[in-house]
C-alpha positions as a Python dict, from the first residue, in 0.01 Angstrom:
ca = {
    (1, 'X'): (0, 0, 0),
    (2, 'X'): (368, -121, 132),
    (3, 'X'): (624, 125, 49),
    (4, 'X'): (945, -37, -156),
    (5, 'X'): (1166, -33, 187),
    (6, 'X'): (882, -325, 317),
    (7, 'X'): (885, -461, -42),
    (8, 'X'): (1284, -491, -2),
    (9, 'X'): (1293, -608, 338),
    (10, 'X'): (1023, -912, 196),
    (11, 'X'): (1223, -1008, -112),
    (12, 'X'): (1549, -1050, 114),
    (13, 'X'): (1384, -1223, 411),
    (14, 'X'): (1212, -1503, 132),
    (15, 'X'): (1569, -1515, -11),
    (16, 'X'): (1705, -1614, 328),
    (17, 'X'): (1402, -1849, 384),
    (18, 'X'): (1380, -2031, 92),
    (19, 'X'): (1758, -2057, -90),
    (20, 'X'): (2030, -1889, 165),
    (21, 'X'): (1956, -2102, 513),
    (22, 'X'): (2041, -2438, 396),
    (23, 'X'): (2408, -2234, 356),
    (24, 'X'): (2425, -2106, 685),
    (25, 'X'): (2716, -2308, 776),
    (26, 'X'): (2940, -2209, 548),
    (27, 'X'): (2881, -1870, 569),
    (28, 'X'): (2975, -1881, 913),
    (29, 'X'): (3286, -1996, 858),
    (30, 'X'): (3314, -1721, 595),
    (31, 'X'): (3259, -1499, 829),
    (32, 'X'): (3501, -1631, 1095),
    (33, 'X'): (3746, -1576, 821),
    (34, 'X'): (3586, -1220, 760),
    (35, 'X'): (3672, -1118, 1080),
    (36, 'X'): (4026, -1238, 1075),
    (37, 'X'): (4062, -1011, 777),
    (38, 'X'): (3900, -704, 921),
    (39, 'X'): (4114, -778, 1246),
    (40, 'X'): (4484, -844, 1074),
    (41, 'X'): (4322, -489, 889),
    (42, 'X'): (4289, -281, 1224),
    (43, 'X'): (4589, -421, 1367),
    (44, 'X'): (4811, -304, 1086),
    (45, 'X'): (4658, 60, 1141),
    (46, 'X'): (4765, 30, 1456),
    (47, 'X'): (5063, -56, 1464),
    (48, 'X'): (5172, 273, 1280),
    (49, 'X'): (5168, 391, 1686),
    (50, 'X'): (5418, 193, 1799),
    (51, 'X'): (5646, 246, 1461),
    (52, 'X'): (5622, 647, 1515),
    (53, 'X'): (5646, 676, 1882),
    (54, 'X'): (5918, 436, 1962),
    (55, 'X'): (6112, 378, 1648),
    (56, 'X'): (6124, 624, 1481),
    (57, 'X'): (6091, 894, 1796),
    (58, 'X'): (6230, 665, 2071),
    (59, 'X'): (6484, 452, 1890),
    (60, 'X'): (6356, 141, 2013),
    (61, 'X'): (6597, -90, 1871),
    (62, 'X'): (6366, -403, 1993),
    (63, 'X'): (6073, -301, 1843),
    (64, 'X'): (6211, -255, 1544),
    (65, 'X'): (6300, -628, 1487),
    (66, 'X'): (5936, -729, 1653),
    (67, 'X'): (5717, -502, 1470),
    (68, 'X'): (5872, -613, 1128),
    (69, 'X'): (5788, -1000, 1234),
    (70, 'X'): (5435, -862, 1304),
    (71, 'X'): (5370, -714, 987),
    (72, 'X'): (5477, -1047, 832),
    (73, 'X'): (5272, -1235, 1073),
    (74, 'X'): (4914, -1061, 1033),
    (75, 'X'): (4991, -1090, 628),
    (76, 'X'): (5024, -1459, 623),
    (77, 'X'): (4749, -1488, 857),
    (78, 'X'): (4542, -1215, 634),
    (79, 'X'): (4643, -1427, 284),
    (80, 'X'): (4490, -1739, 496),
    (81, 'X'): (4202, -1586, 596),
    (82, 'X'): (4159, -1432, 248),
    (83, 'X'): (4130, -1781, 81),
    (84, 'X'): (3863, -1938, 361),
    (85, 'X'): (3667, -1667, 289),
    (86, 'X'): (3677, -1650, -75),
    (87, 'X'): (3623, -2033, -117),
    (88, 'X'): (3326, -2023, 157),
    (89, 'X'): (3174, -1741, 38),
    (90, 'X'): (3213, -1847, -312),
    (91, 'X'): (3056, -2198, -268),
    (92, 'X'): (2740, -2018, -137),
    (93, 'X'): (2690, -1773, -382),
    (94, 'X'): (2687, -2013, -679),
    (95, 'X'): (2496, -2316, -473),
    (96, 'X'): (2205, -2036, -435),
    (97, 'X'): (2223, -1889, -807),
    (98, 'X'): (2240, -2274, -890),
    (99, 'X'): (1927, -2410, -665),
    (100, 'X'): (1750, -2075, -820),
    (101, 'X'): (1810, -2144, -1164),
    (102, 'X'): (1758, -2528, -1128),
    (103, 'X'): (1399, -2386, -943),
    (104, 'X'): (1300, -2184, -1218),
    (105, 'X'): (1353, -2419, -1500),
    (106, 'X'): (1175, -2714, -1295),
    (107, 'X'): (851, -2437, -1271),
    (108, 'X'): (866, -2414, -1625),
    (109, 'X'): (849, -2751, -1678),
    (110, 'X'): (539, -2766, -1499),
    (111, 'X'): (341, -2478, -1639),
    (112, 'X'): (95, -2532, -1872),
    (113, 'X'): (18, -2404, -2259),
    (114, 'X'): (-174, -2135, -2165),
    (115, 'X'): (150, -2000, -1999),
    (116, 'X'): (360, -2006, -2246),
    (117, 'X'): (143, -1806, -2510),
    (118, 'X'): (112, -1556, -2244),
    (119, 'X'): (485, -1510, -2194),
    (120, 'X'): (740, -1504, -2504),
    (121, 'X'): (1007, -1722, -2505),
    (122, 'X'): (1223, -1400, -2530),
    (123, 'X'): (1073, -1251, -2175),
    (124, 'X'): (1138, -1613, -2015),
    (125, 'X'): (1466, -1636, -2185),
    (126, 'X'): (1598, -1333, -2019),
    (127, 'X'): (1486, -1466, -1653),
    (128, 'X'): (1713, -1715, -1707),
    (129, 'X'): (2017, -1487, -1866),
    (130, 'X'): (1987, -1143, -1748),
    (131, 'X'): (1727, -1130, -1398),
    (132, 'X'): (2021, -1443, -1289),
    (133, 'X'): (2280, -1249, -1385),
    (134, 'X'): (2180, -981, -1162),
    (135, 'X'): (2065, -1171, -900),
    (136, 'X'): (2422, -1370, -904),
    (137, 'X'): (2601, -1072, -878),
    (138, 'X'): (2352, -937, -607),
    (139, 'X'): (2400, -1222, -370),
    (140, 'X'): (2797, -1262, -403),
    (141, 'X'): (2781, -867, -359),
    (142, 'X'): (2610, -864, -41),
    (143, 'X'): (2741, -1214, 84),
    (144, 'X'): (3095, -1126, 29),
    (145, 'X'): (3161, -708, -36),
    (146, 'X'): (2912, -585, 263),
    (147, 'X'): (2981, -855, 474),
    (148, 'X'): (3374, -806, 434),
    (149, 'X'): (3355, -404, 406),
    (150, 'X'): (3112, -417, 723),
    (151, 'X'): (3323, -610, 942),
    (152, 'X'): (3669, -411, 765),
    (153, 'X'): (3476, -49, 862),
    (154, 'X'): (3366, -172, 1247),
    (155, 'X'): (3703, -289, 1347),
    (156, 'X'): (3882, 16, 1196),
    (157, 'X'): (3634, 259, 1335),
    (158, 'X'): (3670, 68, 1645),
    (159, 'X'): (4080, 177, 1678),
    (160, 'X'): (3955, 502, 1577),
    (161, 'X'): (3715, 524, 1868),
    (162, 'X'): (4012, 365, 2080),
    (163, 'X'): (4272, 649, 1966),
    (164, 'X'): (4039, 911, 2023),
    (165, 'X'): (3684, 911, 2055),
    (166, 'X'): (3609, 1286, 1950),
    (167, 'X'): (3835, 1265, 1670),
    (168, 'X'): (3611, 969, 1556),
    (169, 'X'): (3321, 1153, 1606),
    (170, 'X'): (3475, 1503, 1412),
    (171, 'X'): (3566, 1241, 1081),
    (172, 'X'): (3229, 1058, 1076),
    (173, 'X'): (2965, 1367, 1143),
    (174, 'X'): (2985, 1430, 792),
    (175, 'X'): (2848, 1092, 678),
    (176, 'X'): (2473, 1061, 805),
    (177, 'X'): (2431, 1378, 517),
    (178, 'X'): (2584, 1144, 273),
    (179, 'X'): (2285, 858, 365),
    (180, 'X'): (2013, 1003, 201),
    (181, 'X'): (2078, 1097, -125),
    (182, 'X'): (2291, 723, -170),
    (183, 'X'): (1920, 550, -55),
    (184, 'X'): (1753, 772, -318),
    (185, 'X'): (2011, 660, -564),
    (186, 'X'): (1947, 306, -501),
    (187, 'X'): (1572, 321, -538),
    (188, 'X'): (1583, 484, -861),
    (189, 'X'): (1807, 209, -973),
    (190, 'X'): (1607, -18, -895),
    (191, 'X'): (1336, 126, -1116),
    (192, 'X'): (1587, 214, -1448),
    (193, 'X'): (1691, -171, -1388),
    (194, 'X'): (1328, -282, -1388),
    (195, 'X'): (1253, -104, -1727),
    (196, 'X'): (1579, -237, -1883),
    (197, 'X'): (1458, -581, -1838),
    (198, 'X'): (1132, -550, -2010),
    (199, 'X'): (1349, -363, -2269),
    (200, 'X'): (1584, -659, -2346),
    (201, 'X'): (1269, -889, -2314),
    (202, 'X'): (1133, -727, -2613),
    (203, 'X'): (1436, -752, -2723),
    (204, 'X'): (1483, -1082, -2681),
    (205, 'X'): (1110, -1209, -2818),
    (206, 'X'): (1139, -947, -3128),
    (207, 'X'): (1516, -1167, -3205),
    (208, 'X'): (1318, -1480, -3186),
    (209, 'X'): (1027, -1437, -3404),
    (210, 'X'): (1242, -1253, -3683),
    (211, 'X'): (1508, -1508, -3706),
    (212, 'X'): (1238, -1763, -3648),
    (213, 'X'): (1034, -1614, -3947),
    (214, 'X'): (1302, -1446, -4166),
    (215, 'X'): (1175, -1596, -4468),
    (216, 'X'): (834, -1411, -4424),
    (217, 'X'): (1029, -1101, -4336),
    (218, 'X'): (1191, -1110, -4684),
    (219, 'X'): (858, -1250, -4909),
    (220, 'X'): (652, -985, -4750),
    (221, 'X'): (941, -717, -4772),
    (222, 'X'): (894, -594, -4392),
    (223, 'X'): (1289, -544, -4372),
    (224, 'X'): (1280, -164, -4303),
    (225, 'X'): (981, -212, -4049),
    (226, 'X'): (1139, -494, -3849),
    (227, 'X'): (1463, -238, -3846),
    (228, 'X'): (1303, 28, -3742),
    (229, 'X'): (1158, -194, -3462),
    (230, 'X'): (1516, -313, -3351),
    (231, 'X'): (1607, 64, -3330),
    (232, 'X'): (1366, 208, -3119),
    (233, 'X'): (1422, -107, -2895),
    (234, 'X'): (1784, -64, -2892),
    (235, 'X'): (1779, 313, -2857),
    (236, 'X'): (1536, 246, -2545),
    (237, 'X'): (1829, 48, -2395),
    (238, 'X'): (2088, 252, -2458),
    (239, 'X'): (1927, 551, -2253),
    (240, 'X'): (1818, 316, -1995),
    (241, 'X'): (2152, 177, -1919),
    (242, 'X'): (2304, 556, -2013),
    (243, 'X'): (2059, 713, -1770),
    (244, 'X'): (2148, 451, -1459),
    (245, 'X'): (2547, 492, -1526),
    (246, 'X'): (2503, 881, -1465),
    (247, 'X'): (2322, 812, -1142),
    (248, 'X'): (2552, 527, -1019),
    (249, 'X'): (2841, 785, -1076),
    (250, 'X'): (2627, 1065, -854),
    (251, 'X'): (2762, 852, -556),
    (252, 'X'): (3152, 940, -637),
    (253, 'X'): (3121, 1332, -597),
    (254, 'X'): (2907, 1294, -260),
    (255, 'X'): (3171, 1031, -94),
    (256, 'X'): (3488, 1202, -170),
    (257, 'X'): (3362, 1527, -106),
    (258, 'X'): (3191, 1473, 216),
    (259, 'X'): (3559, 1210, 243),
    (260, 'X'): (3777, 1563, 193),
    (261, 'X'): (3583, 1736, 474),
    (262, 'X'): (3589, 1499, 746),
    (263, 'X'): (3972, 1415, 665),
    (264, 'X'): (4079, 1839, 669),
    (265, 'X'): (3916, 1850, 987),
    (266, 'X'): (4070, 1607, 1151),
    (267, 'X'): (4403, 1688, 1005),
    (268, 'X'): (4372, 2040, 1227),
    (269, 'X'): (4190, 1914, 1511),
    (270, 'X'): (4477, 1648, 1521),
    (271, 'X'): (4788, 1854, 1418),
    (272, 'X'): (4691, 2088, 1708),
    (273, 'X'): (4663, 1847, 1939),
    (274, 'X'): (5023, 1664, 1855),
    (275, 'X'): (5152, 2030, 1840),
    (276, 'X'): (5009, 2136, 2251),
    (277, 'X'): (5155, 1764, 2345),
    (278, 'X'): (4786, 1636, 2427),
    (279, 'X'): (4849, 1324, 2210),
    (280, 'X'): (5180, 1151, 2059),
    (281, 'X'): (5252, 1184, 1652),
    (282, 'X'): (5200, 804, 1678),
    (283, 'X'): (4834, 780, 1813),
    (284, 'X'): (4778, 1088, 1548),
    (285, 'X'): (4948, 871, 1190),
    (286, 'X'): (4780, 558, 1346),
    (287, 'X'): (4403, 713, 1384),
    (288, 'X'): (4469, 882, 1031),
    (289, 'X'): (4605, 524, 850),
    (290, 'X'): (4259, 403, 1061),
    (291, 'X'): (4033, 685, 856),
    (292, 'X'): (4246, 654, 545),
    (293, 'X'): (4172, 274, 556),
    (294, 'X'): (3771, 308, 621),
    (295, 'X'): (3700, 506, 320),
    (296, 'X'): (3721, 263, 62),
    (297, 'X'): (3529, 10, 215),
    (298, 'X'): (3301, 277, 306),
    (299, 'X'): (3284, 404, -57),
    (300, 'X'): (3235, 47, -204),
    (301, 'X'): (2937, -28, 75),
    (302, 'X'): (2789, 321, -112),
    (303, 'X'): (2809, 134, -420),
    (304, 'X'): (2685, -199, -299),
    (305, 'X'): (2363, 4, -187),
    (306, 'X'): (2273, 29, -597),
    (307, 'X'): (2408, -332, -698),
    (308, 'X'): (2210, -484, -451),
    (309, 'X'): (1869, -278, -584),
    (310, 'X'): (1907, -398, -939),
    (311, 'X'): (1963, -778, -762),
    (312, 'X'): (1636, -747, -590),
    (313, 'X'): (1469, -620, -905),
    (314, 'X'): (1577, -916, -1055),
    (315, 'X'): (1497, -1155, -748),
    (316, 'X'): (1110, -992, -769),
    (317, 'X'): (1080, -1044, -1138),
    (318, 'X'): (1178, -1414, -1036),
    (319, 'X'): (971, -1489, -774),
    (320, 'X'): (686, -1330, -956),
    (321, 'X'): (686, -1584, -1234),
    (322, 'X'): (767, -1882, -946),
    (323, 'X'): (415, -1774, -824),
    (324, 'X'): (267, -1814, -1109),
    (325, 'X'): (-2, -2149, -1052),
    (326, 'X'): (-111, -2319, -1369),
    (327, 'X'): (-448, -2293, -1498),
    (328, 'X'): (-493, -2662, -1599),
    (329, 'X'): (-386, -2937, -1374),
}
């Protein structure tokens, strides 16, 4: 039996296959843009070398009118790159929610009786309101955060490598501990989200045939029986969504604690090495601006990690019912 990991790696690569690669130009140019972003990014980090060491320490009196011009320069360029990517990366994400959603209704369309007494109109409902949902803010999470935070994390880890490559390696032992526990997270995510959607399902179908038959309801006098219905159902959803905000928040404490240790060690590794005159306060403030810079998209790739799980949650529950043949032709 496949393991989820194989399950994942399926529901993506069909994603790709079937609604993602007629976008693949776009996205391209997204991530042309992406890059400029990450770069402009890096390049700002840097340039805290040249401010330290000959401004402020040197009194470089040219450098002081040509770094200024810089900064301006990478922002406008940064703000330009911003909007390519946005609009590119925007396009994409709602072409694919649309073709899916288009896909699923047409499927509908063509399944027979026998289908539709099998599924309530609630349960097919919520494909259409909340598995979507998800999956929409699935795909423009991984098309646009990871993609962005990716390419954001490689260049600035990249200048950190460049400033010094064992001080790199002292900030960043500390993650591969943090790697773990976040995949655990996101698998058990991934389950909470499955059981919240047959929650609000039931939900969903228990709404329709009450407000569908309220008249019967009231005749028969089944008012405290359908409430007490709506409250387990409700109750069942509150400590389902309850239960995945605690572990979603689980990320926080790992991240900034693991964040606090790698950023105290390189503070003294660093401090003593400006202090002996092995490296210039410049190279030091620029490779700390670099590591300042790489947590957050660092910590938001954590987080992407359990947004993406309940998206492919979602994206199964889909493609499940797209499988679905009819009975009668």
């Amino acid at each position: 039996m496949e393991d989820k990991n194989e399950k994942s790696i399926k529901l993506i690569k069909r994603l790709i296959k079937e609604h993602v690669k007629p976008y693949f130009g776009k996205l391209f140019l997204a991530a042309l843009c992406m890059a400029v972003v990450a770069a402009s990014i890096a390049t700002n980090a840097w340039l805290m070398q040249p401010i330290l060491d000959e401004v402020f320490l040197n009194k470089n009196h040219q450098l002081l009118l040509l770094v200024p011009l810089a900064v301006i320069t990478l922002a406008i360029i940064k703000g330009l790159a911003s909007y390519g990517e946005s609009i590119y990366m925007e396009y994409s994400a709602e072409r694919i929610i649309s073709d899916i959603r288009y896909r699923l209704f047409s499927h509908l369309m063509n399944a027979d009786l026998i289908f539709f007494h099998k599924n309530s109109s609630g349960k097919l409902i919520s494909r259409f309101t909340f598995d979507v949902g998800l999956l929409r803010a699935s795909v423009s999470t991984a098309l646009t955060g990871v993609a962005k935070d990716s390419m954001t994390l490689i260049f600035l880890v990249a200048l950190m490598f460049y400033q010094d490559w064992f001080l790199a390696i002292i900030a960043f032992f500390v993650f591969p501990t943090a790697v773990l526990p976040i995949l655990y997270i996101g698998r058990r995510i991934r389950k909470i989200s499955t059981s919240t959607q047959s929650e609000i399902g039931s939900f969903a179908s228990l709404l329709s045939q009450i407000f569908q038959g309220a008249r019967y309801v009231k005749a028969y006098t089944m008012k405290k029986y359908e409430k007490r219905r709506a409250k387990k159902i409700v109750e069942n959803l509150f400590n389902l969504i309850y239960k995945s905000v605690r572990i979603r928040s689980r990320t926080r404490p790992i991240l900034e604690s693991l964040g606090g240790i790698g950023i105290a060690l390189v503070i003294f590794y660093g401090g003593s090495k400006v202090i002996s005159g092995a490296t210039t306060p410049g190279t030091f403030f620029s490779f700390i601006t670099a590591l300042l810079m790489s947590y957050q998209p660092l910590k938001r790739l954590a987080n992407f990690n359990v947004n993406i799980q309940d998206g492919l949650a979602a994206a199964n529950r889909i493609f499940l019912l797209l499988d679905q043949k009819p009975e009668i032709f």
